[in-house]
Every structure is written in structure tokens, then in C-alpha cells.
Short mmCIF file of C-alpha atoms in Angstrom, two decimals:
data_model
loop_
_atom_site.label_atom_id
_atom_site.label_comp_id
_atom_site.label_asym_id
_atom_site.label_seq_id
_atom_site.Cartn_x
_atom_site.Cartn_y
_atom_site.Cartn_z
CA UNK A 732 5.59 10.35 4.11
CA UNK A 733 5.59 7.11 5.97
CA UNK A 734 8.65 5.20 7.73
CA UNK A 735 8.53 2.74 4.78
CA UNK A 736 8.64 5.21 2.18
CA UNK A 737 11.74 7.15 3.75
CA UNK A 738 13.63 3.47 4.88
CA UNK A 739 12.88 2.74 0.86
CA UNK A 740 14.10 6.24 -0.59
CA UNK A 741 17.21 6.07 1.51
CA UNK A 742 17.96 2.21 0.56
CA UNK A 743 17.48 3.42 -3.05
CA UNK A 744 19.77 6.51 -2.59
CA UNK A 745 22.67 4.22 -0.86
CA UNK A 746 22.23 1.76 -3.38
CA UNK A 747 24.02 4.44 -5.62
CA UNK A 748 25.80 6.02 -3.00
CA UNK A 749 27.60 2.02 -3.16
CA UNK A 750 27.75 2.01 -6.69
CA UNK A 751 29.47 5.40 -7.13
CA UNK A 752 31.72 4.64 -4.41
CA UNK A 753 32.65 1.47 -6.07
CA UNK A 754 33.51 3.46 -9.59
CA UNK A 755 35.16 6.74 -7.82
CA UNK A 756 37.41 4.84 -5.33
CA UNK A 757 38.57 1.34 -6.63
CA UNK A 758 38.06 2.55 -10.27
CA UNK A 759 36.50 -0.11 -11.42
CA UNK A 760 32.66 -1.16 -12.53
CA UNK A 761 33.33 -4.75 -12.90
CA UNK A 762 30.46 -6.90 -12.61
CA UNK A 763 27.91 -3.96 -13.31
CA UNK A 764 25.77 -4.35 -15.82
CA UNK A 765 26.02 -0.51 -18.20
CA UNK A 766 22.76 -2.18 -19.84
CA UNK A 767 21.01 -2.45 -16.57
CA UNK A 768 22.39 1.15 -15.82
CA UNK A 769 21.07 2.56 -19.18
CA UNK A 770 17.69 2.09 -18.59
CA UNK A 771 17.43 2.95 -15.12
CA UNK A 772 18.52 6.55 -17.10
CA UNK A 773 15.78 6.01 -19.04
CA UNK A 774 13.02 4.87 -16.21
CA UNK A 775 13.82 8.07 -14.54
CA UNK A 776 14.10 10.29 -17.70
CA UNK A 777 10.69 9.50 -18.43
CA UNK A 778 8.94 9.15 -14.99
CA UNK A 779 10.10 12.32 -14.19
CA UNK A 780 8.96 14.35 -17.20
CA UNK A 781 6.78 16.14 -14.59
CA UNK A 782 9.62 17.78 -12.36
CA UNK A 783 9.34 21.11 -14.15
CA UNK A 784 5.87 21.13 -14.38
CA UNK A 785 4.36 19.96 -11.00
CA UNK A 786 6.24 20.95 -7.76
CA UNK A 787 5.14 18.49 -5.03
CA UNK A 788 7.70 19.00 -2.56
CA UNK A 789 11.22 20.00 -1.93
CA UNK A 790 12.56 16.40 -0.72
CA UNK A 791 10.41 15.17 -3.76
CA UNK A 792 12.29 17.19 -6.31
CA UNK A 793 15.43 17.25 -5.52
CA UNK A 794 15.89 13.11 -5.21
CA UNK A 795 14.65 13.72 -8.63
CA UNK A 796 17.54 15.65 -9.25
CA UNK A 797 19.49 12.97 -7.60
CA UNK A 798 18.16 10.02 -9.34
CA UNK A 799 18.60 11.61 -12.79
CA UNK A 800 22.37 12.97 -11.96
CA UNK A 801 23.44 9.64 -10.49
CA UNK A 802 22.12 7.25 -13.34
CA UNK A 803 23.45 9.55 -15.81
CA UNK A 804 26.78 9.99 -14.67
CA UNK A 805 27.50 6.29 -13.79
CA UNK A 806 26.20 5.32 -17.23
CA UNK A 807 29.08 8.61 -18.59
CA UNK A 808 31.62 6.74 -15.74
CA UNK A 809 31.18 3.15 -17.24
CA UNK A 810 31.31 4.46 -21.24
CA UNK A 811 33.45 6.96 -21.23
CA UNK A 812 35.98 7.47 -18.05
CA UNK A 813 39.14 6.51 -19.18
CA UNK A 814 40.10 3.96 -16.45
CA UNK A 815 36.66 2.95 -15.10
CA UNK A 816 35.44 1.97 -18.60
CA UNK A 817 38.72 -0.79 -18.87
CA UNK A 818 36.70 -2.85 -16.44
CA UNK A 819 33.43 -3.04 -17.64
CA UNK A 820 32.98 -6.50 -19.26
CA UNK A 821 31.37 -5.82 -22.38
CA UNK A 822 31.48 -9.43 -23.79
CA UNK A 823 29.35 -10.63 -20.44
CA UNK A 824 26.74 -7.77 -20.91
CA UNK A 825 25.23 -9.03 -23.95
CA UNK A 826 21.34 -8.00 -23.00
CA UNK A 827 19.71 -6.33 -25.74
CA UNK A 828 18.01 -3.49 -24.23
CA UNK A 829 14.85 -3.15 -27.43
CA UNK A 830 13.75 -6.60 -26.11
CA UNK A 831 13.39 -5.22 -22.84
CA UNK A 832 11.97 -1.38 -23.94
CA UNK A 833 9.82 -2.15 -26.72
CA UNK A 834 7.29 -4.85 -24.97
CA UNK A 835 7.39 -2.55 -22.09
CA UNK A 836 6.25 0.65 -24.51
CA UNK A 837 3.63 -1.74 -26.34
CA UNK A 838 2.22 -2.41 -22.88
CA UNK A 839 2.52 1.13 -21.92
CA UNK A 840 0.39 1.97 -24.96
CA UNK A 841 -2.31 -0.25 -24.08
CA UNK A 842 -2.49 -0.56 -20.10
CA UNK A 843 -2.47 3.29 -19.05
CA UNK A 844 -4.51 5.26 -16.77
CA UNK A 845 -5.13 7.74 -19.02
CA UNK A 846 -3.86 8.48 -23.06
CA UNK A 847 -1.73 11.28 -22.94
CA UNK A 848 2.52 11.44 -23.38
CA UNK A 849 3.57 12.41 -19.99
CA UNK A 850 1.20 9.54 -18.79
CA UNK A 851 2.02 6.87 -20.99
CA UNK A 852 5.86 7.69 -19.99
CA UNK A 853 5.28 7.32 -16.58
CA UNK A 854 3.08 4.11 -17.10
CA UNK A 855 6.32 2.51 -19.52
CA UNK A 856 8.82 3.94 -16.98
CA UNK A 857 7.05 1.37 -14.28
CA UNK A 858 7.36 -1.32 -16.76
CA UNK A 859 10.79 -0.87 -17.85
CA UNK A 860 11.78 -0.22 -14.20
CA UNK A 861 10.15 -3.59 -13.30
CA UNK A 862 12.58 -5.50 -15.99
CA UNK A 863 15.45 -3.40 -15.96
CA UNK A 864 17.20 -5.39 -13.44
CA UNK A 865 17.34 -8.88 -15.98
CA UNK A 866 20.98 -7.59 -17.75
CA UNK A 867 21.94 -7.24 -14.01
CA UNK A 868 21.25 -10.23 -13.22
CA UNK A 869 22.32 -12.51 -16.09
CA UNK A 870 25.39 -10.53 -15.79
CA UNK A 871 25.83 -11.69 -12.35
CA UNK A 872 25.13 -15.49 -12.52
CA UNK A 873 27.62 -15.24 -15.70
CA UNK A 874 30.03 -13.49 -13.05
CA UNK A 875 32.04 -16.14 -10.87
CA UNK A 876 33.19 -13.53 -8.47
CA UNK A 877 30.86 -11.24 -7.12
CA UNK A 878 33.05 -8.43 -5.20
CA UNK A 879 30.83 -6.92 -2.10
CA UNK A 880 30.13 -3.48 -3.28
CA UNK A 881 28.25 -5.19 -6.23
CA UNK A 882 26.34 -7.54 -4.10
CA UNK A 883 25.41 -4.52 -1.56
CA UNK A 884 24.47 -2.65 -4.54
CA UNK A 885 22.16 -5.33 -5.58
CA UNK A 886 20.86 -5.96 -2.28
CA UNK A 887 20.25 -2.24 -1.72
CA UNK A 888 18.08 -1.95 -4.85
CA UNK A 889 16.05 -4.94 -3.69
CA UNK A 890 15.16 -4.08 -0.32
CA UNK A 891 14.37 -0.63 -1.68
CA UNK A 892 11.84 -2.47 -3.44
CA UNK A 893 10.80 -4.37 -1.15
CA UNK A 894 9.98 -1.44 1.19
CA UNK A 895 8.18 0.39 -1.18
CA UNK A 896 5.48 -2.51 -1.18
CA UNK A 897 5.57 -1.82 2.55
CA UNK A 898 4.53 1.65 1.82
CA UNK A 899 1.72 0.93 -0.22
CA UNK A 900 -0.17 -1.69 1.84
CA UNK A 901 0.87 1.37 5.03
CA UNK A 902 -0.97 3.66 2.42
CA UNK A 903 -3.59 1.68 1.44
CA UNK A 904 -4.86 1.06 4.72
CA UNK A 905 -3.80 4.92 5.88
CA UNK A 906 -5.40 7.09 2.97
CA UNK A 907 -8.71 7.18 1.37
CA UNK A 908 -8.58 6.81 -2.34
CA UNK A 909 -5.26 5.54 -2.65
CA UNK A 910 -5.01 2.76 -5.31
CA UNK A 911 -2.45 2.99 -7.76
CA UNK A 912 -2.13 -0.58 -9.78
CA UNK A 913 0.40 0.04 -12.24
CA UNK A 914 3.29 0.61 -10.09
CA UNK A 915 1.70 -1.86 -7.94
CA UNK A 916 1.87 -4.65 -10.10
CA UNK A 917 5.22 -3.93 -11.95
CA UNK A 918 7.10 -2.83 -8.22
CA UNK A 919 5.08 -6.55 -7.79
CA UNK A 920 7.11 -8.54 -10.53
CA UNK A 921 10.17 -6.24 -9.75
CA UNK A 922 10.71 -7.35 -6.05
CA UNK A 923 9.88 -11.31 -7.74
CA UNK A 924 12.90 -11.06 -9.85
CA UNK A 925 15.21 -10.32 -6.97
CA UNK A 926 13.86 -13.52 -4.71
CA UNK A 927 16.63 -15.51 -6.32
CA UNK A 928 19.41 -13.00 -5.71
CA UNK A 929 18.08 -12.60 -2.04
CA UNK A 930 18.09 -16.36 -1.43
CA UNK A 931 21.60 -16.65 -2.44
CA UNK A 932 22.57 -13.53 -0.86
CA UNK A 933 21.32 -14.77 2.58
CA UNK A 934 22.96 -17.85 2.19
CA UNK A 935 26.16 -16.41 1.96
CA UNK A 936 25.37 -14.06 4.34
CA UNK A 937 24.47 -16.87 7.08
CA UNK A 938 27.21 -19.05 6.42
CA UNK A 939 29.80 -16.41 5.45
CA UNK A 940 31.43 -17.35 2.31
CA UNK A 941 31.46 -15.34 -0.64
CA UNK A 942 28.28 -14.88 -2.67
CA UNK A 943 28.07 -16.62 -5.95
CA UNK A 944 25.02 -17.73 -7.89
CA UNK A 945 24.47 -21.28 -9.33
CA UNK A 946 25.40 -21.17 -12.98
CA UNK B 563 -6.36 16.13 -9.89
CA UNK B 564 -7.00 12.84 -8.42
CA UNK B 565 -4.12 11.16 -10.19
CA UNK B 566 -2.19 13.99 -9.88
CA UNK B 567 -2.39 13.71 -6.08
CA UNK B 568 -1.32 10.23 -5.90
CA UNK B 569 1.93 10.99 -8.43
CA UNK B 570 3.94 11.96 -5.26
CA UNK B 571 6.45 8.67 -5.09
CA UNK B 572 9.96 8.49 -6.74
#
């Protein structure tokens, strides 16, 4: 485990520590995307098809545990709380999650490491994960105010990203064997999609006004 | 084993 990998763990874990913290305290999910939030459940349903079967550490298993809980339970908190539901903005969240899932399985099918279910899973879980931020997004231009919790939690997610391709160069250059393309390329066009958001965000960062994408 | 070993990331 190198710096990079821990700094991007912990960015991912506070991106939902933000997002949960958001729902629990001010009640409210505005501005989150329950599309975007669905198939995160679903990247780490099937990427982690393997945490019965092959123990690799504890820290490894448990943010397993984590991961699944969290997505889960904010996707229960945004359909189904009785308050917290009032303020997701169905009407803005139009994203249609097959066009998403089913190039992303198609690709899965053919672009694999090797043919087998629990491999193909993790292989589409990569792809999914690498799109799954779009409904977030489109949500979010569509949004004219973008509160701070949702543009931390956004921020969070990228820069977890972000560091994760810091961990694979670190582990490229550190370990023998170590090549692993698929998540390469879709954690790749992952971090790409977020460039806009970043720009924006450090713009209103620098000159302090509140964030808000060009329509 | 090989890709196995490598499967360690979240």
C-alpha cells in the first residue's frame, strides 16, 4: 500500500462520509443524482463478487463492506426515506441508466482478461464505474445552485480518481509485473470526465463565489 | 494466480 493509494481510499471514503452527512443532517439530497448513485451500487456489487471468496486483507475487506453499505443505503435514503426522498429532483435526473450499463456489458463481453463471470463483472464494473458519473454531471450543469456539500462530494470523488492514477504509475515503476489496462484505461476516461467540473470548481474556488457550471 | 495477485485495489 502506497501513500497514493491510502490519500485515494480515504478521498473516496470522505466523499461519502460528505454525502451521508449531507442526507442525515440537512435532510436533503438535492442536487444528487439517485441515477449516478444506482450504479455506483452496482459497480461495487459486481467488482466485489470476490469478497467471500478471496481474503486479501483486513483493510481490503472491510472498505468493501463500506463501499457496498454506503452506496446501498444512500440509494434506500434518496428512494425511500420519507423526508430525504421530497428533495430529490426527479424531473432533472432524467439519465437512462441501460444506455449507460448495456454498452458497458457489451464491452465487458468482448475486452476481458479472461472469459469467466466473476471476471467479466469486474471488467464491466470498471466500465460502468468510468461512466457512472455522466447523470451526475448533467444533473449538475442542469442545477443553478450547487450547495457545497454537493460540490465537495464531487470534488472528493474526482481527486480520488485522480490519485489512484498516482498509484499506478507509483506501482508501475515499484513492482515487477504490474500492468493492469482495464482499470487503467477506464480510471483514464473517468478522471477526463471530471476536468470540466475541476476547472469550474477551481475557479470558484480562486475567486470565491459560488460554483456554478455554464449551462 | 497472477491476476489474482494484482486484484488487490478497491
Amino acid at each position: 500500500m502506497n501513500i497514493f493509494r491510502l490519500t485515494a481510499d480515504m478521498t473516496h471514503l470522505m466523499s461519502v462520509i460528505v454525502l451521508l452527512l449531507k442526507i442525515h443532517t440537512i435532510k436533503s439530497c438535492a442536487g444528487i443524482s439517485l441515477k449516478t448513485q444506482e450504479l455506483y451500487a452496482i459497480v461495487f456489487t459486481c467488482r466485489y463478487l470476490d469478497i467471500f471468496t478471496d481474503f486479501i486483507s483486513f483493510y481490503n475487506t472491510i472498505m468493501k463492506v463500506i463501499f457496498l453499505w454506503t452506496s446501498f443505503s444512500i440509494v434506500w435514503y434518496m428512494r425511500y426515506h420519507k423526508i430525504v426522498r421530497r428533495s430529490y429532483d426527479k424531473d432533472q435526473d432524467t439519465f437512462r441508466h441501460v444506455f449507460l450499463m448495456l454498452p458497458c456489458l457489451v464491452l465487458a463481453l468482448l475486452i476481458n482478461e479472461r472469459f469467466t463471470f466473476k471476471e467479466v463483472m469486474w471488467t464491466f464494473s470498471f466500465y460502468l464505474e468510468a461512466v457512472a458519473i455522466l447523470p451526475q454531471l448533467v444533473l449538475l450543469q442542469r442545477t443553478r445552485n450547487i450547495d457545497n456539500l454537493t460540490g465537495q462530494y464531487i470534488f472528493l470523488l474526482g481527486a480520488y480518481r485522480a490519485l489512484y492514477i498516482l498509484n499506478w504509475i507509483y506501482r508501475y515503476v515499484t513492482e515487477p509485473n504490474y500492468v493492469h489496462w482495464i482499470p487503467w484505461m477506464s480510471g483514464l476516461v473517468q478522471t477526463l470526465l471530471y476536468g470540466d467540473f475541476f476547472y469550474y470548481y477551481f475557479l470558484s474556488w480562486k475567486n470565491n463565489v459560488k460554483l456554478q457550471l455554464p449551462a | 494466480e497472477f491476476l489474482h495477485q494484482q486484484k488487490d485495489e478497491l
